């Protein structure tokens, strides 16, 4: 059974809020950023805020700059290297042969 509530179905503060209740909005700047894929992103900044040189593109994740004709280069992704690849960067083949010969000599009991 319904009580005699005249504003049934609404809640306190559900009305439209205007500038009178919220206060005046801060002045904003919308700056365009372009990535190397040609995507444009337009984030808004406070007018007194420092605007960054680059911004991450929300569509592809590449860095975006303010110059449409010369966007920043996408980051280079290095391929996965195995432990053996790192060892080969530090040691030459001759060093590897010497270390292997020493290890085999220890196993055979020659040292």
Short mmCIF file of C-alpha atoms in Angstrom, two decimals:
data_model
loop_
_atom_site.label_atom_id
_atom_site.label_comp_id
_atom_site.label_asym_id
_atom_site.label_seq_id
_atom_site.Cartn_x
_atom_site.Cartn_y
_atom_site.Cartn_z
CA UNK A 1 0.00 0.00 0.00
CA UNK A 2 1.40 3.35 -1.01
CA UNK A 3 1.93 5.99 1.64
CA UNK A 4 1.03 9.56 0.73
CA UNK A 5 4.47 10.42 -0.66
CA UNK A 6 4.09 13.06 -3.36
CA UNK A 7 7.62 12.73 -4.70
CA UNK A 8 7.62 8.98 -5.05
CA UNK A 9 10.29 7.65 -7.44
CA UNK A 10 12.74 10.48 -6.96
CA UNK A 11 15.54 11.04 -4.53
CA UNK A 12 17.00 13.99 -2.79
CA UNK A 13 19.29 15.96 -5.10
CA UNK A 14 18.01 14.25 -8.26
CA UNK A 15 17.07 17.51 -9.95
CA UNK A 16 19.19 19.17 -12.58
CA UNK A 17 22.26 20.84 -11.15
CA UNK A 18 23.27 24.10 -12.65
CA UNK A 19 26.18 26.45 -12.19
CA UNK A 20 24.38 28.01 -9.24
CA UNK A 21 24.77 24.83 -7.17
CA UNK A 22 28.13 23.57 -8.48
CA UNK A 23 29.93 26.82 -8.83
CA UNK A 24 31.52 28.26 -11.92
CA UNK A 25 33.48 25.87 -14.14
CA UNK A 26 37.20 26.48 -14.57
CA UNK A 27 38.25 27.76 -18.00
CA UNK A 28 39.48 24.93 -20.20
CA UNK A 29 41.67 24.47 -23.28
CA UNK A 30 41.23 21.59 -25.73
CA UNK A 31 44.56 20.69 -27.31
CA UNK A 32 44.88 18.35 -30.31
CA UNK A 33 47.50 15.59 -30.28
CA UNK A 34 48.26 13.27 -33.24
CA UNK A 35 49.99 9.88 -33.17
CA UNK A 36 51.93 8.23 -36.00
CA UNK A 37 48.79 6.30 -37.02
CA UNK A 38 46.94 9.59 -37.67
CA UNK A 39 44.60 9.36 -34.68
CA UNK A 40 43.62 12.69 -33.14
CA UNK A 41 43.11 13.02 -29.40
CA UNK A 42 41.69 16.20 -27.86
CA UNK A 43 42.07 16.17 -24.06
CA UNK A 44 41.04 19.25 -22.13
CA UNK A 45 43.36 21.06 -19.74
CA UNK A 46 42.81 23.85 -17.29
CA UNK A 47 43.82 27.12 -18.92
CA UNK A 48 46.57 27.70 -16.35
CA UNK A 49 47.93 24.10 -16.45
CA UNK A 50 51.17 23.17 -18.17
CA UNK A 51 50.38 21.22 -21.36
CA UNK A 52 52.65 18.15 -21.88
CA UNK A 53 54.66 17.72 -25.07
CA UNK A 54 53.33 14.20 -25.70
CA UNK A 55 50.11 12.37 -24.84
CA UNK A 56 49.35 8.65 -25.10
CA UNK A 57 46.88 7.86 -27.88
CA UNK A 58 43.84 6.11 -26.35
CA UNK A 59 43.21 4.13 -29.57
CA UNK A 60 46.63 2.60 -30.27
CA UNK A 61 48.78 3.52 -27.25
CA UNK A 62 51.49 5.23 -29.31
CA UNK A 63 52.82 8.62 -28.18
CA UNK A 64 51.07 11.59 -29.77
CA UNK A 65 52.41 15.10 -30.31
CA UNK A 66 50.90 18.49 -31.12
CA UNK A 67 52.45 18.68 -34.62
CA UNK A 68 50.12 16.85 -37.00
CA UNK A 69 52.69 16.72 -39.82
CA UNK A 70 55.50 15.39 -37.61
CA UNK A 71 54.10 13.06 -34.89
CA UNK A 72 56.49 11.27 -32.51
CA UNK A 73 57.90 7.94 -33.67
CA UNK A 74 56.33 4.81 -32.16
CA UNK A 75 58.46 3.10 -29.53
CA UNK A 76 60.75 0.31 -30.70
CA UNK A 77 59.96 -3.05 -29.21
CA UNK A 78 62.97 -5.19 -28.54
CA UNK A 79 62.56 -8.89 -29.33
CA UNK A 80 62.70 -11.36 -26.48
CA UNK A 81 66.24 -12.59 -25.84
CA UNK A 82 67.08 -15.91 -24.30
CA UNK A 83 69.76 -16.38 -21.69
CA UNK A 84 72.01 -17.86 -24.36
CA UNK A 85 71.62 -14.73 -26.51
CA UNK A 86 72.77 -12.53 -23.62
CA UNK A 87 75.74 -14.84 -22.97
CA UNK A 88 76.71 -14.69 -26.64
CA UNK A 89 76.70 -10.88 -26.46
CA UNK A 90 79.23 -10.96 -23.63
CA UNK A 91 81.44 -13.85 -24.78
CA UNK A 92 83.10 -14.66 -28.07
CA UNK A 93 83.00 -18.14 -29.60
CA UNK A 94 86.61 -18.69 -28.57
CA UNK A 95 85.77 -17.82 -24.94
CA UNK A 96 82.85 -20.25 -25.06
CA UNK A 97 85.03 -23.06 -26.40
CA UNK A 98 87.61 -22.44 -23.64
CA UNK A 99 84.95 -22.46 -20.90
CA UNK A 100 83.42 -25.65 -22.33
CA UNK A 101 86.79 -27.38 -22.52
CA UNK A 102 87.53 -26.42 -18.91
CA UNK A 103 84.14 -27.71 -17.72
CA UNK A 104 84.57 -31.01 -19.60
CA UNK A 105 88.07 -31.42 -18.16
CA UNK A 106 86.66 -31.01 -14.62
CA UNK A 107 83.98 -33.61 -15.30
CA UNK A 108 86.51 -36.09 -16.64
CA UNK A 109 88.74 -35.55 -13.61
CA UNK A 110 91.62 -34.21 -15.62
CA UNK A 111 91.93 -31.07 -13.52
#
